[in-house]
Amino acid sequence: MKKNVLIVGAGGVAHVVAHKCAMNNDVLGDICIASRTQQKCDEIIESVMRKNHLKDSSKKIYSRQVNALDVPSLVDLIKDTQSEIVINVGQSYINMSVLEACIEAGAVYMDTAIHEEPDKVCENPPWYANYEWKRKERCAEKGITAILGIGFDPGVVNAWCALAQKEYFDTIDTIDILDVNAGSHGKYFATNFDPEINFREFKKVWTWVDRKWVLQDVHSIKVDYDFPVVGSCPVYLTGHDELHSLSKNIDANSIRFWMGFGDHYLNVFSVLSNIGLTSEVPLTISDGVEISPLQVLKALLPDPSSLAPNYTGKTCIGNYISGTKDNEKREIFIYNTCDHAECYQEVESQAISYTAGVPPVAAAILVARGDWDVKHMVNVEELDPKPFIALLDNMGLPTVVVEKPISFVSPIIESLESI
C-alpha cells in the first residue's frame, strides 16, 4: 500500500489537492507541499488547519522549497520526505522534470495537464507522443505508475468516455466534451487558472473529426447549448489536452472539445491579442530585460486563487455522446455541476480549481489502495473508471447520466489542414 504524498505546486489547484489529501490522510499518510515560494505552501497549510481538515492528527502536513526544474533536487526531496505518490500541479513546463524525478526515485507520478515547452504552443497531435509517451517504456521497465491528465478535463471526462465505451455503447460515433463556467467573479477581466497557460491554449484548434486530425481557427465555430442546471450558454470549438489521448484509446469517429466564453471575455481577449499581449515570444525592453508579453499580462491580471471569496454561480462540464447500443441509436449526456460558493465554504476555493483538484486525490486514494497502482504509464481512459467515479461521487463531484438529452448539434467542421 502506497503512502505519503508530495504535492508539487502551490496555486489554486494545489490548494484543493492539499485540503482533500488532508481529509483523507488516514489513507494517504503524510503530506508535503513544495514550490519555489515556500510561503505559498504555508498559506495553503494555514487554510487546511483553519478548516480543521487534517483527519488524522498523527499525520504531518508541512512545506518545502524546491525548484521543480532541478531533477536531482526533486529526487532528493521525494526520498527525504519518503513520498510514494507525487501529485504534480505546478505549471505544465515542469511536467517532464517531475516525471523524470519520479522515475529515478521510484515514486508514483500524476499530473493534470499535458507537458508544454515555453517556446512551443499548441503542438501538432498527438501531443502526448512528443513528451510523455516517449517515457512509457522506462516507466514499465521500472514499474512506475504514471497517470497522465488526472484533473477534470482532462481526467474525469476521459473516465466518462471509458465508462461510455464499456457500459453504454457498442459503437460510438461522436463525443462532444462541453465545458462552461456560468459563474461570476465580479472582476472586469480574469482567468480562472494560470493566465499564461490559459491563453496559450487559444492559438490554434486541433480537433478529431472523422478519424483524422483537422485544424481550425480559434473561436470560429460556435454552438448554443441548453445545459442542465446552468441553462443556455454559447460554447466554442477549442483544442484541448484530452483529445490527444482519447483519439488513440477510444474507438469513436469524432471527439471534440467545446469551451464556454461570453461576449465580454472574447472582446477583451481579442483586444489583448491584437496588441500582442498574449504572445509567448520574448521581447527585449529598454533596460535589456527579456520578457514575454504574456508574462507581463499574467502579472497584471488577478491571481486566480484570489477570485474564490466572491465567486457565485455554477460550472457544468459534460460529455455528449452519440452512438449505438443493441443496434439502436443512443445518446447520453454525462455531466457534473459544481457551485463556486459551496467550494469556497468547503475548502476556500473556486469551482474551477475544485473540479481540477479533487480528481487527483481520488486517484491517489485508488493508487494507495492498489486499485490503480498499475506499474506503467497510462492516460485516464485506460483505467477502470467505475471506482474512480464512485469515489468522486462521495468527494464533492457527483456524476449524472441523462438518457436522450437535449440534442447537441455541431455545424460541419471544415479543415484548414489535416494530418
Short mmCIF file of C-alpha atoms in Angstrom, two decimals:
data_model
loop_
_atom_site.label_atom_id
_atom_site.label_comp_id
_atom_site.label_asym_id
_atom_site.label_seq_id
_atom_site.Cartn_x
_atom_site.Cartn_y
_atom_site.Cartn_z
CA MET A 1 0.00 0.00 0.00
CA LYS A 2 1.45 3.34 -1.09
CA LYS A 3 1.57 6.21 1.41
CA ASN A 4 2.85 9.79 1.84
CA VAL A 5 2.03 12.41 -0.79
CA LEU A 6 4.24 15.13 -2.24
CA ILE A 7 2.25 17.95 -3.84
CA VAL A 8 4.36 19.94 -6.31
CA GLY A 9 2.93 23.42 -6.83
CA ALA A 10 1.18 25.98 -4.65
CA GLY A 11 -1.51 27.52 -6.84
CA GLY A 12 -5.29 27.23 -6.76
CA VAL A 13 -5.41 23.56 -7.75
CA ALA A 14 -2.68 22.61 -5.26
CA HIS A 15 -4.77 24.36 -2.59
CA VAL A 16 -7.69 21.98 -3.26
CA VAL A 17 -5.41 18.95 -3.54
CA ALA A 18 -3.94 19.71 -0.13
CA HIS A 19 -7.34 20.06 1.52
CA LYS A 20 -8.64 16.81 0.03
CA CYS A 21 -5.42 14.91 0.85
CA ALA A 22 -5.69 16.14 4.45
CA MET A 23 -9.31 14.99 4.60
CA ASN A 24 -8.11 11.53 3.51
CA ASN A 25 -4.74 11.37 5.28
CA ASP A 26 -5.78 8.23 7.14
CA VAL A 27 -5.25 6.53 3.77
CA LEU A 28 -2.66 8.83 2.17
CA GLY A 29 -0.33 9.46 5.12
CA ASP A 30 1.93 12.50 5.49
CA ILE A 31 1.57 15.43 3.10
CA CYS A 32 4.36 17.68 1.89
CA ILE A 33 3.63 20.74 -0.28
CA ALA A 34 6.63 22.00 -2.26
CA SER A 35 7.08 25.01 -4.52
CA ARG A 36 9.59 27.72 -5.45
CA THR A 37 7.84 30.02 -2.98
CA GLN A 38 7.51 28.20 0.33
CA GLN A 39 5.31 30.95 1.78
CA LYS A 40 2.55 29.99 -0.67
CA CYS A 41 2.76 26.41 0.58
CA ASP A 42 2.49 27.62 4.17
CA GLU A 43 -0.59 29.69 3.31
CA ILE A 44 -2.26 26.56 1.96
CA ILE A 45 -1.42 24.69 5.15
CA GLU A 46 -2.91 27.54 7.18
CA SER A 47 -6.14 27.17 5.19
CA VAL A 48 -6.20 23.39 5.79
CA MET A 49 -5.75 23.90 9.52
CA ARG A 50 -8.27 26.77 9.63
CA LYS A 51 -10.91 24.44 8.17
CA ASN A 52 -9.86 21.63 10.54
CA HIS A 53 -9.36 19.27 7.61
CA LEU A 54 -6.47 17.18 8.96
CA LYS A 55 -8.44 13.97 9.55
CA ASP A 56 -5.69 12.05 11.33
CA SER A 57 -3.78 14.47 13.57
CA SER A 58 -0.95 11.98 13.98
CA LYS A 59 0.00 12.52 10.33
CA LYS A 60 2.08 15.51 9.20
CA ILE A 61 1.36 18.31 6.74
CA TYR A 62 4.37 20.50 6.05
CA SER A 63 6.14 22.50 3.34
CA ARG A 64 9.45 22.56 1.48
CA GLN A 65 11.05 24.90 -1.03
CA VAL A 66 12.10 23.35 -4.35
CA ASN A 67 12.98 24.26 -7.91
CA ALA A 68 10.85 21.76 -9.82
CA LEU A 69 13.08 22.02 -12.89
CA ASP A 70 16.02 20.69 -10.86
CA VAL A 71 15.66 16.91 -11.17
CA PRO A 72 18.34 15.92 -8.62
CA SER A 73 16.78 18.25 -6.02
CA LEU A 74 13.37 16.73 -6.69
CA VAL A 75 14.75 13.20 -6.35
CA ASP A 76 16.32 14.15 -3.01
CA LEU A 77 13.03 15.73 -1.87
CA ILE A 78 10.98 12.66 -2.79
CA LYS A 79 13.39 10.40 -0.92
CA ASP A 80 13.81 12.71 2.07
CA THR A 81 10.04 13.04 2.57
CA GLN A 82 9.52 9.32 1.90
CA SER A 83 6.79 10.27 -0.56
CA GLU A 84 5.49 7.34 -2.57
CA ILE A 85 2.90 9.39 -4.51
CA VAL A 86 3.73 12.66 -6.27
CA ILE A 87 0.88 14.90 -7.46
CA ASN A 88 2.26 17.48 -9.89
CA VAL A 89 0.01 20.54 -10.06
CA GLY A 90 2.65 23.10 -10.95
CA GLN A 91 2.90 24.84 -14.32
CA SER A 92 2.93 22.35 -17.18
CA TYR A 93 6.51 23.39 -18.09
CA ILE A 94 7.75 21.26 -15.18
CA ASN A 95 5.99 18.01 -16.09
CA MET A 96 8.97 16.24 -17.62
CA SER A 97 11.36 17.14 -14.81
CA VAL A 98 8.88 15.95 -12.15
CA LEU A 99 8.16 12.77 -14.13
CA GLU A 100 11.89 12.14 -14.53
CA ALA A 101 12.41 12.58 -10.79
CA CYS A 102 9.61 10.10 -10.04
CA ILE A 103 11.12 7.53 -12.39
CA GLU A 104 14.53 7.92 -10.72
CA ALA A 105 13.11 7.91 -7.17
CA GLY A 106 10.58 5.11 -7.75
CA ALA A 107 7.50 7.20 -6.92
CA VAL A 108 4.02 7.27 -8.46
CA TYR A 109 3.56 10.27 -10.80
CA MET A 110 0.34 12.17 -11.54
CA ASP A 111 -0.38 15.42 -13.36
CA THR A 112 -3.46 17.32 -14.51
CA ALA A 113 -2.30 18.79 -17.85
CA ILE A 114 -0.17 17.94 -20.85
CA HIS A 115 3.50 19.00 -20.89
CA GLU A 116 4.40 22.28 -22.56
CA GLU A 117 7.69 23.85 -23.56
CA PRO A 118 7.82 27.64 -23.07
CA ASP A 119 8.75 28.31 -26.69
CA LYS A 120 6.15 25.98 -28.24
CA VAL A 121 2.34 26.30 -28.19
CA CYS A 122 -0.46 24.01 -29.39
CA GLU A 123 1.91 21.38 -30.70
CA ASN A 124 0.88 19.07 -33.52
CA PRO A 125 -1.08 15.98 -32.48
CA PRO A 126 -0.90 13.63 -30.83
CA TRP A 127 0.84 15.98 -28.39
CA TYR A 128 1.41 13.29 -25.74
CA ALA A 129 3.69 11.48 -28.21
CA ASN A 130 6.08 14.44 -28.17
CA TYR A 131 6.98 14.11 -24.48
CA GLU A 132 5.10 11.86 -22.05
CA TRP A 133 4.64 8.76 -24.21
CA LYS A 134 8.37 8.72 -25.02
CA ARG A 135 8.87 7.67 -21.38
CA LYS A 136 6.29 4.87 -21.40
CA GLU A 137 8.87 2.14 -21.83
CA ARG A 138 11.04 3.39 -18.96
CA CYS A 139 8.03 3.55 -16.64
CA ALA A 140 7.10 -0.03 -17.50
CA GLU A 141 10.69 -1.24 -17.08
CA LYS A 142 10.95 0.33 -13.60
CA GLY A 143 7.38 -0.47 -12.55
CA ILE A 144 6.44 3.20 -12.19
CA THR A 145 2.75 4.10 -12.12
CA ALA A 146 2.33 7.35 -14.09
CA ILE A 147 -1.21 8.65 -14.53
CA LEU A 148 -1.44 11.46 -17.07
CA GLY A 149 -4.09 14.18 -17.10
CA ILE A 150 -5.98 13.30 -13.91
CA GLY A 151 -7.80 16.60 -13.40
CA PHE A 152 -11.35 17.15 -14.62
CA ASP A 153 -10.75 17.91 -18.28
CA PRO A 154 -8.53 16.11 -18.94
CA GLY A 155 -9.29 13.48 -16.33
CA VAL A 156 -12.88 12.88 -15.30
CA VAL A 157 -14.12 13.41 -18.86
CA ASN A 158 -11.69 10.69 -20.00
CA ALA A 159 -13.11 8.31 -17.40
CA TRP A 160 -16.62 9.10 -18.64
CA CYS A 161 -15.52 8.16 -22.17
CA ALA A 162 -14.19 4.84 -20.88
CA LEU A 163 -17.42 4.23 -18.96
CA ALA A 164 -19.49 5.01 -22.04
CA GLN A 165 -17.46 2.63 -24.18
CA LYS A 166 -17.65 -0.17 -21.60
CA GLU A 167 -21.29 0.09 -20.50
CA TYR A 168 -23.42 2.40 -22.62
CA PHE A 169 -22.43 1.83 -26.25
CA ASP A 170 -21.49 -0.89 -28.69
CA THR A 171 -20.30 1.72 -31.19
CA ILE A 172 -19.55 5.41 -30.62
CA ASP A 173 -19.98 7.95 -33.36
CA THR A 174 -19.27 11.29 -31.66
CA ILE A 175 -18.06 12.54 -28.30
CA ASP A 176 -18.51 16.26 -27.64
CA ILE A 177 -16.89 17.43 -24.39
CA LEU A 178 -18.62 20.60 -23.21
CA ASP A 179 -17.15 22.88 -20.53
CA VAL A 180 -18.94 26.01 -19.35
CA ASN A 181 -18.44 28.27 -16.36
CA ALA A 182 -21.71 30.10 -15.73
CA GLY A 183 -20.36 31.81 -12.63
CA SER A 184 -19.29 35.38 -11.95
CA HIS A 185 -16.13 36.52 -10.16
CA GLY A 186 -17.02 40.21 -10.14
CA LYS A 187 -13.79 41.36 -11.81
CA TYR A 188 -13.58 43.30 -15.08
CA PHE A 189 -11.44 40.53 -16.57
CA ALA A 190 -9.72 37.49 -15.09
CA THR A 191 -8.83 33.91 -15.92
CA ASN A 192 -9.88 31.02 -13.68
CA PHE A 193 -6.46 29.37 -13.75
CA ASP A 194 -2.92 30.38 -14.68
CA PRO A 195 -3.34 33.11 -17.37
CA GLU A 196 -0.07 32.14 -19.04
CA ILE A 197 -1.21 28.55 -19.63
CA ASN A 198 -4.82 29.59 -20.29
CA PHE A 199 -4.05 31.96 -23.17
CA ARG A 200 -1.54 29.60 -24.75
CA GLU A 201 -4.48 27.26 -25.47
CA PHE A 202 -6.02 29.82 -27.80
CA LYS A 203 -3.50 29.86 -30.65
CA LYS A 204 -4.98 27.17 -32.88
CA VAL A 205 -7.60 24.43 -32.70
CA TRP A 206 -6.68 20.81 -33.38
CA THR A 207 -9.72 18.52 -33.18
CA TRP A 208 -10.54 14.89 -34.06
CA VAL A 209 -13.15 14.61 -36.83
CA ASP A 210 -13.94 11.53 -38.94
CA ARG A 211 -10.91 9.72 -37.51
CA LYS A 212 -8.36 12.34 -38.51
CA TRP A 213 -6.87 15.50 -37.03
CA VAL A 214 -8.21 18.70 -38.50
CA LEU A 215 -7.15 22.30 -37.87
CA GLN A 216 -9.49 25.22 -37.29
CA ASP A 217 -9.26 28.87 -36.29
CA VAL A 218 -9.70 29.81 -32.62
CA HIS A 219 -13.23 30.87 -31.58
CA SER A 220 -14.50 30.43 -35.13
CA ILE A 221 -17.18 27.73 -34.56
CA LYS A 222 -19.91 28.36 -32.00
CA VAL A 223 -22.88 26.36 -30.71
CA ASP A 224 -25.52 27.47 -28.19
CA TYR A 225 -26.43 24.61 -25.86
CA ASP A 226 -29.05 24.33 -23.13
CA PHE A 227 -27.08 22.83 -20.24
CA PRO A 228 -28.61 21.16 -17.19
CA VAL A 229 -28.79 23.49 -14.16
CA VAL A 230 -26.94 26.46 -15.73
CA GLY A 231 -29.15 26.87 -18.83
CA SER A 232 -28.32 28.06 -22.33
CA CYS A 233 -24.67 29.03 -22.91
CA PRO A 234 -22.50 29.56 -26.01
CA VAL A 235 -19.59 27.16 -26.45
CA TYR A 236 -16.76 27.35 -28.99
CA LEU A 237 -14.76 24.59 -30.65
CA THR A 238 -11.40 24.51 -28.87
CA GLY A 239 -8.32 22.31 -28.88
CA HIS A 240 -7.66 20.53 -25.58
CA ASP A 241 -5.33 18.02 -23.90
CA GLU A 242 -7.63 15.03 -23.66
CA LEU A 243 -8.24 14.81 -27.40
CA HIS A 244 -4.60 13.80 -27.87
CA SER A 245 -5.07 10.55 -25.94
CA LEU A 246 -8.78 9.84 -26.45
CA SER A 247 -8.27 9.78 -30.23
CA LYS A 248 -5.88 6.85 -29.69
CA ASN A 249 -7.62 4.98 -26.86
CA ILE A 250 -11.36 5.43 -27.52
CA ASP A 251 -12.96 3.98 -30.65
CA ALA A 252 -15.02 6.94 -31.88
CA ASN A 253 -15.40 8.62 -35.26
CA SER A 254 -15.16 12.16 -33.87
CA ILE A 255 -14.06 13.60 -30.49
CA ARG A 256 -14.33 17.35 -30.00
CA PHE A 257 -13.92 19.84 -27.17
CA TRP A 258 -16.10 22.93 -26.65
CA MET A 259 -15.49 25.69 -24.12
CA GLY A 260 -17.88 28.41 -22.97
CA PHE A 261 -17.00 32.08 -23.50
CA GLY A 262 -19.11 35.19 -23.04
CA ASP A 263 -19.02 38.17 -25.39
CA HIS A 264 -17.15 40.33 -22.87
CA TYR A 265 -14.38 37.74 -22.44
CA LEU A 266 -13.97 37.37 -26.19
CA ASN A 267 -13.91 41.12 -26.77
CA VAL A 268 -11.20 41.69 -24.16
CA PHE A 269 -9.23 38.66 -25.35
CA SER A 270 -9.40 39.97 -28.94
CA VAL A 271 -8.01 43.38 -27.92
CA LEU A 272 -5.24 41.80 -25.84
CA SER A 273 -4.32 39.50 -28.74
CA ASN A 274 -4.43 42.26 -31.36
CA ILE A 275 -1.98 44.43 -29.43
CA GLY A 276 0.32 41.48 -28.82
CA LEU A 277 -0.13 40.94 -25.09
CA THR A 278 -1.00 37.24 -25.41
CA SER A 279 2.26 36.46 -27.26
CA GLU A 280 4.61 33.97 -25.62
CA VAL A 281 7.57 35.23 -27.72
CA PRO A 282 10.06 37.15 -25.51
CA LEU A 283 10.82 40.81 -26.16
CA THR A 284 13.83 42.81 -25.05
CA ILE A 285 12.77 46.04 -23.35
CA SER A 286 14.78 49.25 -22.97
CA ASP A 287 16.90 48.18 -19.99
CA GLY A 288 17.90 44.94 -21.70
CA VAL A 289 15.50 42.72 -19.76
CA GLU A 290 13.91 39.95 -21.82
CA ILE A 291 10.29 39.10 -21.02
CA SER A 292 7.29 37.78 -22.91
CA PRO A 293 4.16 39.97 -23.17
CA LEU A 294 2.16 37.04 -21.80
CA GLN A 295 4.22 37.06 -18.60
CA VAL A 296 3.52 40.79 -18.21
CA LEU A 297 -0.19 40.17 -18.72
CA LYS A 298 -0.12 37.40 -16.12
CA ALA A 299 1.43 39.80 -13.60
CA LEU A 300 -1.30 42.37 -14.28
CA LEU A 301 -4.33 40.08 -14.04
CA PRO A 302 -5.85 38.91 -10.73
CA ASP A 303 -4.38 35.77 -9.18
CA PRO A 304 -7.00 33.07 -9.96
CA SER A 305 -6.99 31.94 -6.32
CA SER A 306 -7.97 35.47 -5.24
CA LEU A 307 -11.30 35.15 -7.07
CA ALA A 308 -12.69 32.50 -4.71
CA PRO A 309 -14.25 34.54 -1.86
CA ASN A 310 -16.75 36.42 -4.04
CA TYR A 311 -17.37 33.87 -6.79
CA THR A 312 -21.02 32.99 -7.42
CA GLY A 313 -22.80 30.65 -9.84
CA LYS A 314 -22.00 27.18 -11.14
CA THR A 315 -19.95 25.26 -13.66
CA CYS A 316 -21.20 22.45 -15.88
CA ILE A 317 -18.86 20.03 -17.63
CA GLY A 318 -20.16 17.06 -19.56
CA ASN A 319 -19.74 14.59 -22.41
CA TYR A 320 -22.47 14.46 -25.04
CA ILE A 321 -22.03 11.02 -26.61
CA SER A 322 -23.90 9.51 -29.54
CA GLY A 323 -23.68 6.01 -30.96
CA THR A 324 -25.50 2.69 -30.90
CA LYS A 325 -26.42 0.05 -28.32
CA ASP A 326 -28.01 -3.27 -29.32
CA ASN A 327 -28.39 -1.89 -32.87
CA GLU A 328 -30.42 1.08 -31.61
CA LYS A 329 -29.33 4.70 -31.75
CA ARG A 330 -28.38 6.06 -28.34
CA GLU A 331 -27.46 9.50 -26.98
CA ILE A 332 -26.43 10.35 -23.42
CA PHE A 333 -25.08 13.36 -21.56
CA ILE A 334 -22.71 12.52 -18.67
CA TYR A 335 -22.04 15.60 -16.59
CA ASN A 336 -21.22 17.30 -13.31
CA THR A 337 -22.21 20.70 -11.95
CA CYS A 338 -20.20 22.48 -9.29
CA ASP A 339 -21.12 25.52 -7.20
CA HIS A 340 -18.45 28.22 -6.64
CA ALA A 341 -19.80 29.39 -3.28
CA GLU A 342 -20.09 25.85 -1.94
CA CYS A 343 -16.49 25.15 -2.94
CA TYR A 344 -15.35 28.23 -1.06
CA GLN A 345 -17.33 27.24 2.00
CA GLU A 346 -15.75 23.79 1.99
CA VAL A 347 -12.10 24.43 1.02
CA GLU A 348 -11.77 28.21 0.42
CA SER A 349 -11.53 27.71 -3.35
CA GLN A 350 -13.50 28.47 -6.52
CA ALA A 351 -15.10 25.71 -8.58
CA ILE A 352 -12.56 25.70 -11.43
CA SER A 353 -9.74 24.83 -9.04
CA TYR A 354 -12.04 22.45 -7.14
CA THR A 355 -13.00 20.42 -10.19
CA ALA A 356 -9.32 20.10 -11.18
CA GLY A 357 -8.03 19.40 -7.67
CA VAL A 358 -10.39 16.74 -6.34
CA PRO A 359 -9.78 14.07 -9.06
CA PRO A 360 -6.02 13.59 -8.49
CA VAL A 361 -6.71 12.97 -4.80
CA ALA A 362 -9.31 10.34 -5.70
CA ALA A 363 -6.71 8.78 -8.00
CA ALA A 364 -4.11 8.87 -5.20
CA ILE A 365 -6.52 7.00 -2.92
CA LEU A 366 -7.06 4.36 -5.61
CA VAL A 367 -3.30 4.01 -6.07
CA ALA A 368 -2.77 3.80 -2.30
CA ARG A 369 -5.39 1.05 -2.11
CA GLY A 370 -3.79 -0.79 -5.03
CA ASP A 371 -6.74 -0.44 -7.44
CA TRP A 372 -4.89 1.91 -9.81
CA ASP A 373 -1.26 1.09 -8.99
CA VAL A 374 -0.71 -0.31 -12.48
CA LYS A 375 3.14 -0.06 -12.62
CA HIS A 376 3.24 1.63 -16.03
CA MET A 377 2.19 4.87 -17.75
CA VAL A 378 -1.48 5.39 -18.61
CA ASN A 379 -3.95 8.04 -19.60
CA VAL A 380 -7.10 8.04 -17.51
CA GLU A 381 -9.33 6.32 -20.08
CA GLU A 382 -7.07 3.24 -19.90
CA LEU A 383 -8.04 2.64 -16.25
CA ASP A 384 -11.20 1.14 -14.76
CA PRO A 385 -13.48 4.19 -14.46
CA LYS A 386 -16.02 2.79 -12.00
CA PRO A 387 -14.11 3.01 -8.69
CA PHE A 388 -12.86 6.49 -9.66
CA ILE A 389 -16.34 7.81 -10.46
CA ALA A 390 -17.74 6.18 -7.30
CA LEU A 391 -15.09 7.92 -5.17
CA LEU A 392 -15.77 11.28 -6.80
CA ASP A 393 -19.48 10.88 -6.03
CA ASN A 394 -18.55 10.97 -2.34
CA MET A 395 -15.82 13.62 -2.58
CA GLY A 396 -17.88 16.52 -3.96
CA LEU A 397 -18.01 15.79 -7.72
CA PRO A 398 -21.03 13.57 -8.41
CA THR A 399 -21.67 12.24 -11.91
CA VAL A 400 -25.12 12.45 -13.54
CA VAL A 401 -26.11 10.46 -16.64
CA VAL A 402 -29.06 11.63 -18.75
CA GLU A 403 -30.55 9.44 -21.48
CA LYS A 404 -31.97 11.22 -24.54
CA PRO A 405 -30.66 14.66 -23.56
CA ILE A 406 -31.35 17.90 -25.43
CA SER A 407 -29.60 17.41 -28.77
CA PHE A 408 -26.18 18.94 -29.29
CA VAL A 409 -25.88 19.82 -32.98
CA SER A 410 -22.47 20.78 -34.29
CA PRO A 411 -22.04 22.57 -37.60
CA ILE A 412 -19.93 20.87 -40.25
CA ILE A 413 -16.30 21.38 -39.33
CA GLU A 414 -14.22 22.12 -42.40
CA SER A 415 -10.50 21.53 -42.14
CA LEU A 416 -7.89 24.21 -42.74
CA GLU A 417 -5.34 21.43 -42.58
CA SER A 418 -5.43 17.73 -41.71
CA ILE A 419 -2.91 15.13 -40.58
#
